[in-house]
PDB file of C-alpha atoms in Angstrom:
ATOM      1  CA  UNK A   2      17.916 -31.727 -57.582  1.00  0.00           C
ATOM      2  CA  UNK A   3      19.081 -32.560 -54.059  1.00  0.00           C
ATOM      3  CA  UNK A   4      19.704 -28.851 -53.368  1.00  0.00           C
ATOM      4  CA  UNK A   5      16.199 -27.999 -54.543  1.00  0.00           C
ATOM      5  CA  UNK A   6      14.715 -30.683 -52.273  1.00  0.00           C
ATOM      6  CA  UNK A   7      16.766 -29.402 -49.314  1.00  0.00           C
ATOM      7  CA  UNK A   8      15.600 -25.824 -49.910  1.00  0.00           C
ATOM      8  CA  UNK A   9      12.019 -27.057 -50.165  1.00  0.00           C
ATOM      9  CA  UNK A  10      12.319 -28.899 -46.829  1.00  0.00           C
ATOM     10  CA  UNK A  11      13.824 -25.811 -45.147  1.00  0.00           C
ATOM     11  CA  UNK A  12      11.019 -23.563 -46.356  1.00  0.00           C
ATOM     12  CA  UNK A  13       8.414 -26.156 -45.397  1.00  0.00           C
ATOM     13  CA  UNK A  14       9.916 -26.337 -41.886  1.00  0.00           C
ATOM     14  CA  UNK A  15       9.950 -22.562 -41.558  1.00  0.00           C
ATOM     15  CA  UNK A  16       6.330 -22.388 -42.688  1.00  0.00           C
ATOM     16  CA  UNK A  17       5.324 -25.100 -40.216  1.00  0.00           C
ATOM     17  CA  UNK A  18       7.169 -23.352 -37.361  1.00  0.00           C
ATOM     18  CA  UNK A  19       5.480 -20.032 -38.174  1.00  0.00           C
ATOM     19  CA  UNK A  20       2.053 -21.679 -38.239  1.00  0.00           C
ATOM     20  CA  UNK A  21       2.628 -23.249 -34.818  1.00  0.00           C
ATOM     21  CA  UNK A  22       4.191 -20.249 -33.087  1.00  0.00           C
ATOM     22  CA  UNK A  23       2.419 -18.010 -30.587  1.00  0.00           C
ATOM     23  CA  UNK A  24       3.478 -14.947 -28.610  1.00  0.00           C
ATOM     24  CA  UNK A  25       1.867 -13.172 -25.711  1.00  0.00           C
ATOM     25  CA  UNK A  26       1.789 -11.600 -22.274  1.00  0.00           C
ATOM     26  CA  UNK A  27       1.669 -13.307 -18.905  1.00  0.00           C
ATOM     27  CA  UNK A  28       1.700 -12.471 -15.231  1.00  0.00           C
ATOM     28  CA  UNK A  29       0.557 -13.646 -11.859  1.00  0.00           C
ATOM     29  CA  UNK A  30       1.496 -14.367  -8.266  1.00  0.00           C
ATOM     30  CA  UNK A  31       4.314 -16.336  -6.698  1.00  0.00           C
ATOM     31  CA  UNK A  32       4.402 -17.722  -3.166  1.00  0.00           C
ATOM     32  CA  UNK A  33       7.680 -18.766  -1.592  1.00  0.00           C
ATOM     33  CA  UNK A  34      10.862 -17.687   0.149  1.00  0.00           C
ATOM     34  CA  UNK A  35      14.585 -17.343  -0.167  1.00  0.00           C
ATOM     35  CA  UNK A  36      16.971 -19.608   1.734  1.00  0.00           C
ATOM     36  CA  UNK A  37      18.474 -19.862   5.183  1.00  0.00           C
ATOM     37  CA  UNK A  38      19.537 -16.954   7.395  1.00  0.00           C
ATOM     38  CA  UNK A  39      22.668 -17.662   9.461  1.00  0.00           C
ATOM     39  CA  UNK A  40      24.226 -15.378  12.072  1.00  0.00           C
ATOM     40  CA  UNK A  41      28.008 -15.743  12.060  1.00  0.00           C
ATOM     41  CA  UNK A  42      29.365 -13.599  14.899  1.00  0.00           C
ATOM     42  CA  UNK A  43      28.933 -10.548  17.094  1.00  0.00           C
ATOM     43  CA  UNK A  44      30.707  -7.292  17.884  1.00  0.00           C
ATOM     44  CA  UNK A  45      32.598  -8.732  20.886  1.00  0.00           C
ATOM     45  CA  UNK A  46      34.459 -11.194  18.675  1.00  0.00           C
ATOM     46  CA  UNK A  47      32.792 -14.205  20.289  1.00  0.00           C
ATOM     47  CA  UNK A  48      31.567 -16.683  17.701  1.00  0.00           C
ATOM     48  CA  UNK A  49      27.896 -17.480  17.804  1.00  0.00           C
ATOM     49  CA  UNK A  50      25.832 -19.294  15.230  1.00  0.00           C
ATOM     50  CA  UNK A  51      22.093 -19.531  14.733  1.00  0.00           C
ATOM     51  CA  UNK A  52      19.951 -20.505  11.781  1.00  0.00           C
ATOM     52  CA  UNK A  53      16.522 -19.462  10.577  1.00  0.00           C
ATOM     53  CA  UNK A  54      14.372 -20.423   7.619  1.00  0.00           C
ATOM     54  CA  UNK A  55      12.414 -17.615   5.999  1.00  0.00           C
ATOM     55  CA  UNK A  56       8.619 -17.510   6.020  1.00  0.00           C
ATOM     56  CA  UNK A  57       6.842 -17.736   2.677  1.00  0.00           C
ATOM     57  CA  UNK A  58       5.247 -14.546   1.362  1.00  0.00           C
ATOM     58  CA  UNK A  59       3.428 -13.523  -1.808  1.00  0.00           C
ATOM     59  CA  UNK A  60       5.193 -11.757  -4.681  1.00  0.00           C
ATOM     60  CA  UNK A  61       4.377 -11.162  -8.331  1.00  0.00           C
ATOM     61  CA  UNK A  62       5.741 -11.571 -11.858  1.00  0.00           C
ATOM     62  CA  UNK A  63       4.954 -10.147 -15.308  1.00  0.00           C
ATOM     63  CA  UNK A  64       6.459 -10.417 -18.766  1.00  0.00           C
ATOM     64  CA  UNK A  65       6.417 -11.973 -22.223  1.00  0.00           C
ATOM     65  CA  UNK A  66       6.406 -15.495 -23.632  1.00  0.00           C
ATOM     66  CA  UNK A  67       6.723 -17.311 -26.936  1.00  0.00           C
ATOM     67  CA  UNK A  68       5.756 -20.884 -27.788  1.00  0.00           C
ATOM     68  CA  UNK A  69       6.888 -22.992 -30.744  1.00  0.00           C
ATOM     69  CA  UNK A  70       5.014 -26.267 -31.175  1.00  0.00           C
ATOM     70  CA  UNK A  71       5.479 -29.309 -33.378  1.00  0.00           C
ATOM     71  CA  UNK A  72       3.681 -32.649 -33.087  1.00  0.00           C
ATOM     72  CA  UNK A  73       2.406 -31.968 -29.575  1.00  0.00           C
ATOM     73  CA  UNK A  74       5.843 -30.975 -28.203  1.00  0.00           C
ATOM     74  CA  UNK A  75       6.687 -27.322 -27.611  1.00  0.00           C
ATOM     75  CA  UNK A  76       9.495 -25.032 -26.512  1.00  0.00           C
ATOM     76  CA  UNK A  77       8.458 -22.030 -24.418  1.00  0.00           C
ATOM     77  CA  UNK A  78      11.018 -19.288 -23.746  1.00  0.00           C
ATOM     78  CA  UNK A  79       9.952 -16.436 -21.452  1.00  0.00           C
ATOM     79  CA  UNK A  80      11.265 -13.129 -20.169  1.00  0.00           C
ATOM     80  CA  UNK A  81       9.811 -12.158 -16.791  1.00  0.00           C
ATOM     81  CA  UNK A  82      10.231  -9.520 -14.098  1.00  0.00           C
ATOM     82  CA  UNK A  83       9.828 -11.213 -10.693  1.00  0.00           C
ATOM     83  CA  UNK A  84       9.613  -9.910  -7.136  1.00  0.00           C
ATOM     84  CA  UNK A  85      10.163 -12.516  -4.409  1.00  0.00           C
ATOM     85  CA  UNK A  86       9.393 -11.611  -0.776  1.00  0.00           C
ATOM     86  CA  UNK A  87      10.499 -13.399   2.399  1.00  0.00           C
ATOM     87  CA  UNK A  88       9.862 -12.719   6.083  1.00  0.00           C
ATOM     88  CA  UNK A  89      12.559 -13.322   8.710  1.00  0.00           C
ATOM     89  CA  UNK A  90      12.194 -12.691  12.444  1.00  0.00           C
ATOM     90  CA  UNK A  91      13.838  -9.245  12.413  1.00  0.00           C
ATOM     91  CA  UNK A  92      13.322  -8.027   8.830  1.00  0.00           C
ATOM     92  CA  UNK A  93      11.585  -8.536   5.484  1.00  0.00           C
ATOM     93  CA  UNK A  94      13.715  -9.429   2.460  1.00  0.00           C
ATOM     94  CA  UNK A  95      12.836  -8.510  -1.137  1.00  0.00           C
ATOM     95  CA  UNK A  96      14.586  -9.908  -4.187  1.00  0.00           C
ATOM     96  CA  UNK A  97      13.920  -8.390  -7.638  1.00  0.00           C
ATOM     97  CA  UNK A  98      15.131 -10.330 -10.664  1.00  0.00           C
ATOM     98  CA  UNK A  99      14.751 -10.977 -14.373  1.00  0.00           C
ATOM     99  CA  UNK A 100      13.853 -14.603 -15.129  1.00  0.00           C
ATOM    100  CA  UNK A 101      14.432 -16.249 -18.509  1.00  0.00           C
ATOM    101  CA  UNK A 102      13.082 -19.811 -18.321  1.00  0.00           C
ATOM    102  CA  UNK A 103      13.354 -22.035 -21.400  1.00  0.00           C
ATOM    103  CA  UNK A 104      10.870 -24.861 -20.952  1.00  0.00           C
ATOM    104  CA  UNK A 105      10.246 -28.034 -22.930  1.00  0.00           C
ATOM    105  CA  UNK A 106       6.641 -29.191 -22.775  1.00  0.00           C
ATOM    106  CA  UNK A 107       4.271 -31.808 -24.086  1.00  0.00           C
ATOM    107  CA  UNK A 108       0.492 -31.811 -24.517  1.00  0.00           C
ATOM    108  CA  UNK A 109      -0.766 -34.841 -22.619  1.00  0.00           C
ATOM    109  CA  UNK A 110      -4.574 -34.750 -22.676  1.00  0.00           C
ATOM    110  CA  UNK A 111      -6.663 -32.242 -24.600  1.00  0.00           C
ATOM    111  CA  UNK A 112      -5.782 -28.758 -23.321  1.00  0.00           C
ATOM    112  CA  UNK A 113      -3.512 -30.077 -20.526  1.00  0.00           C
ATOM    113  CA  UNK A 114       0.272 -29.933 -20.716  1.00  0.00           C
ATOM    114  CA  UNK A 115       3.340 -30.485 -18.583  1.00  0.00           C
ATOM    115  CA  UNK A 116       6.623 -28.588 -18.907  1.00  0.00           C
ATOM    116  CA  UNK A 117      10.077 -28.298 -17.337  1.00  0.00           C
ATOM    117  CA  UNK A 118      13.439 -26.708 -18.001  1.00  0.00           C
ATOM    118  CA  UNK A 119      16.197 -24.387 -16.809  1.00  0.00           C
ATOM    119  CA  UNK A 120      15.510 -20.862 -15.600  1.00  0.00           C
ATOM    120  CA  UNK A 121      18.249 -18.260 -16.012  1.00  0.00           C
ATOM    121  CA  UNK A 122      18.063 -15.479 -13.414  1.00  0.00           C
ATOM    122  CA  UNK A 123      19.623 -12.041 -13.302  1.00  0.00           C
ATOM    123  CA  UNK A 124      19.417 -10.365  -9.882  1.00  0.00           C
ATOM    124  CA  UNK A 125      18.492  -6.687 -10.198  1.00  0.00           C
ATOM    125  CA  UNK A 126      18.603  -5.829  -6.487  1.00  0.00           C
ATOM    126  CA  UNK A 127      17.958  -7.176  -3.003  1.00  0.00           C
ATOM    127  CA  UNK A 128      16.632  -5.181  -0.068  1.00  0.00           C
ATOM    128  CA  UNK A 129      16.192  -5.767   3.646  1.00  0.00           C
ATOM    129  CA  UNK A 130      13.447  -3.814   5.414  1.00  0.00           C
ATOM    130  CA  UNK A 131      14.110  -3.749   9.148  1.00  0.00           C
ATOM    131  CA  UNK A 132      15.566  -1.516  11.850  1.00  0.00           C
ATOM    132  CA  UNK A 133      19.369  -1.551  11.834  1.00  0.00           C
ATOM    133  CA  UNK A 134      19.631  -4.084   8.995  1.00  0.00           C
ATOM    134  CA  UNK A 135      22.213  -3.550   6.261  1.00  0.00           C
ATOM    135  CA  UNK A 136      22.646  -6.019   3.422  1.00  0.00           C
ATOM    136  CA  UNK A 137      25.152  -6.229   0.583  1.00  0.00           C
ATOM    137  CA  UNK A 138      24.676  -7.379  -3.014  1.00  0.00           C
ATOM    138  CA  UNK A 139      24.293 -11.094  -3.710  1.00  0.00           C
ATOM    139  CA  UNK A 140      27.404 -13.127  -4.475  1.00  0.00           C
ATOM    140  CA  UNK A 141      26.358 -13.943  -8.078  1.00  0.00           C
ATOM    141  CA  UNK A 142      24.209 -11.660 -10.227  1.00  0.00           C
ATOM    142  CA  UNK A 143      23.466 -14.481 -12.686  1.00  0.00           C
ATOM    143  CA  UNK A 144      22.352 -17.926 -11.542  1.00  0.00           C
ATOM    144  CA  UNK A 145      20.608 -20.953 -13.038  1.00  0.00           C
ATOM    145  CA  UNK A 146      17.651 -22.697 -11.459  1.00  0.00           C
ATOM    146  CA  UNK A 147      14.828 -24.862 -12.732  1.00  0.00           C
ATOM    147  CA  UNK A 148      11.070 -24.743 -13.193  1.00  0.00           C
ATOM    148  CA  UNK A 149       8.570 -27.575 -13.612  1.00  0.00           C
ATOM    149  CA  UNK A 150       4.799 -27.640 -13.686  1.00  0.00           C
ATOM    150  CA  UNK A 151       1.567 -28.080 -15.581  1.00  0.00           C
ATOM    151  CA  UNK A 152      -0.809 -25.873 -17.515  1.00  0.00           C
ATOM    152  CA  UNK A 153      -4.104 -25.712 -19.347  1.00  0.00           C
ATOM    153  CA  UNK A 154      -4.815 -23.853 -22.601  1.00  0.00           C
ATOM    154  CA  UNK A 155      -8.290 -22.399 -23.176  1.00  0.00           C
ATOM    155  CA  UNK A 156      -8.144 -20.660 -26.524  1.00  0.00           C
ATOM    156  CA  UNK A 157      -6.030 -17.530 -26.201  1.00  0.00           C
ATOM    157  CA  UNK A 158      -5.973 -17.871 -22.399  1.00  0.00           C
ATOM    158  CA  UNK A 159      -3.652 -20.235 -20.548  1.00  0.00           C
ATOM    159  CA  UNK A 160      -3.232 -21.000 -16.846  1.00  0.00           C
ATOM    160  CA  UNK A 161      -0.033 -22.349 -15.364  1.00  0.00           C
ATOM    161  CA  UNK A 162       1.186 -23.714 -12.011  1.00  0.00           C
ATOM    162  CA  UNK A 163       4.919 -24.303 -11.518  1.00  0.00           C
ATOM    163  CA  UNK A 164       7.536 -24.906  -8.866  1.00  0.00           C
ATOM    164  CA  UNK A 165      10.857 -23.047  -9.061  1.00  0.00           C
ATOM    165  CA  UNK A 166      14.027 -24.106  -7.297  1.00  0.00           C
ATOM    166  CA  UNK A 167      17.765 -23.463  -7.497  1.00  0.00           C
ATOM    167  CA  UNK A 168      20.789 -25.689  -8.057  1.00  0.00           C
ATOM    168  CA  UNK A 169      23.199 -23.867  -5.722  1.00  0.00           C
ATOM    169  CA  UNK A 170      23.377 -21.260  -2.969  1.00  0.00           C
ATOM    170  CA  UNK A 171      23.756 -17.561  -3.752  1.00  0.00           C
ATOM    171  CA  UNK A 172      24.937 -15.789  -0.605  1.00  0.00           C
ATOM    172  CA  UNK A 173      24.312 -12.200   0.478  1.00  0.00           C
ATOM    173  CA  UNK A 174      26.194 -10.799   3.484  1.00  0.00           C
ATOM    174  CA  UNK A 175      24.646  -8.429   6.014  1.00  0.00           C
ATOM    175  CA  UNK A 176      24.908  -6.690   9.360  1.00  0.00           C
ATOM    176  CA  UNK A 177      22.285  -6.506  12.090  1.00  0.00           C
ATOM    177  CA  UNK A 178      23.339  -3.378  13.996  1.00  0.00           C
ATOM    178  CA  UNK A 179      20.634  -3.824  16.647  1.00  0.00           C
ATOM    179  CA  UNK A 180      21.885  -7.285  17.597  1.00  0.00           C
ATOM    180  CA  UNK A 181      25.523  -6.354  16.816  1.00  0.00           C
ATOM    181  CA  UNK A 182      25.935  -9.427  14.612  1.00  0.00           C
ATOM    182  CA  UNK A 183      26.966 -10.269  11.083  1.00  0.00           C
ATOM    183  CA  UNK A 184      24.907 -12.703   9.042  1.00  0.00           C
ATOM    184  CA  UNK A 185      24.669 -14.472   5.703  1.00  0.00           C
ATOM    185  CA  UNK A 186      21.518 -15.037   3.706  1.00  0.00           C
ATOM    186  CA  UNK A 187      20.976 -17.592   0.950  1.00  0.00           C
ATOM    187  CA  UNK A 188      19.106 -15.645  -1.732  1.00  0.00           C
ATOM    188  CA  UNK A 189      18.207 -18.626  -3.925  1.00  0.00           C
ATOM    189  CA  UNK A 190      14.460 -18.883  -4.526  1.00  0.00           C
ATOM    190  CA  UNK A 191      12.077 -21.674  -3.659  1.00  0.00           C
ATOM    191  CA  UNK A 192       8.573 -20.783  -4.769  1.00  0.00           C
ATOM    192  CA  UNK A 193       5.285 -21.751  -6.383  1.00  0.00           C
ATOM    193  CA  UNK A 194       4.274 -19.720  -9.428  1.00  0.00           C
ATOM    194  CA  UNK A 195       0.655 -19.224 -10.566  1.00  0.00           C
ATOM    195  CA  UNK A 196       0.303 -17.476 -13.928  1.00  0.00           C
ATOM    196  CA  UNK A 197      -2.280 -16.460 -16.486  1.00  0.00           C
ATOM    197  CA  UNK A 198      -1.163 -15.892 -20.082  1.00  0.00           C
ATOM    198  CA  UNK A 199      -2.823 -14.314 -23.099  1.00  0.00           C
ATOM    199  CA  UNK A 200      -1.699 -15.131 -26.648  1.00  0.00           C
ATOM    200  CA  UNK A 201      -1.721 -12.094 -28.966  1.00  0.00           C
TER     201      UNK A 201
END
């Protein structure tokens, strides 16, 4: 009898999860920058050091999401392609990555919700666009950051505003041939993310 009750509860839970699951597409714009640029020396062997924060620029993201809801609380895993752009004084820096945030959210008032959670990132490539600039791959291909924000659901459409940050630095090394100096660049993101999603 107990086994029958357990099986019944399992099937009831699976049915409830299926009824409260949604899947869809999402995309939008992100506005932010990577971290600090630091020059660490020059061709003469004399040590020099200077620092520069990158200027925020607009990028984009697109991908898939799922949402599983129960009693007003939901889990929302996503798989996104993201391009993050940053402007430094002598070059533009582009970071392309796959983001896999797993967010826990709660519906707070009607269609409004808040959500937060870790974001797993896989760096596809990084590029520096500037005369005489050479840059190497980032130190870690896989990093973990975080996202937090709020959203509004309007039927099949949903709008979302989040902030994304990182827990630790992820250094890329480079050479500025024009200035005859080596430099490091913190590739961790700091950005605002504005998205629109459509549930299929």
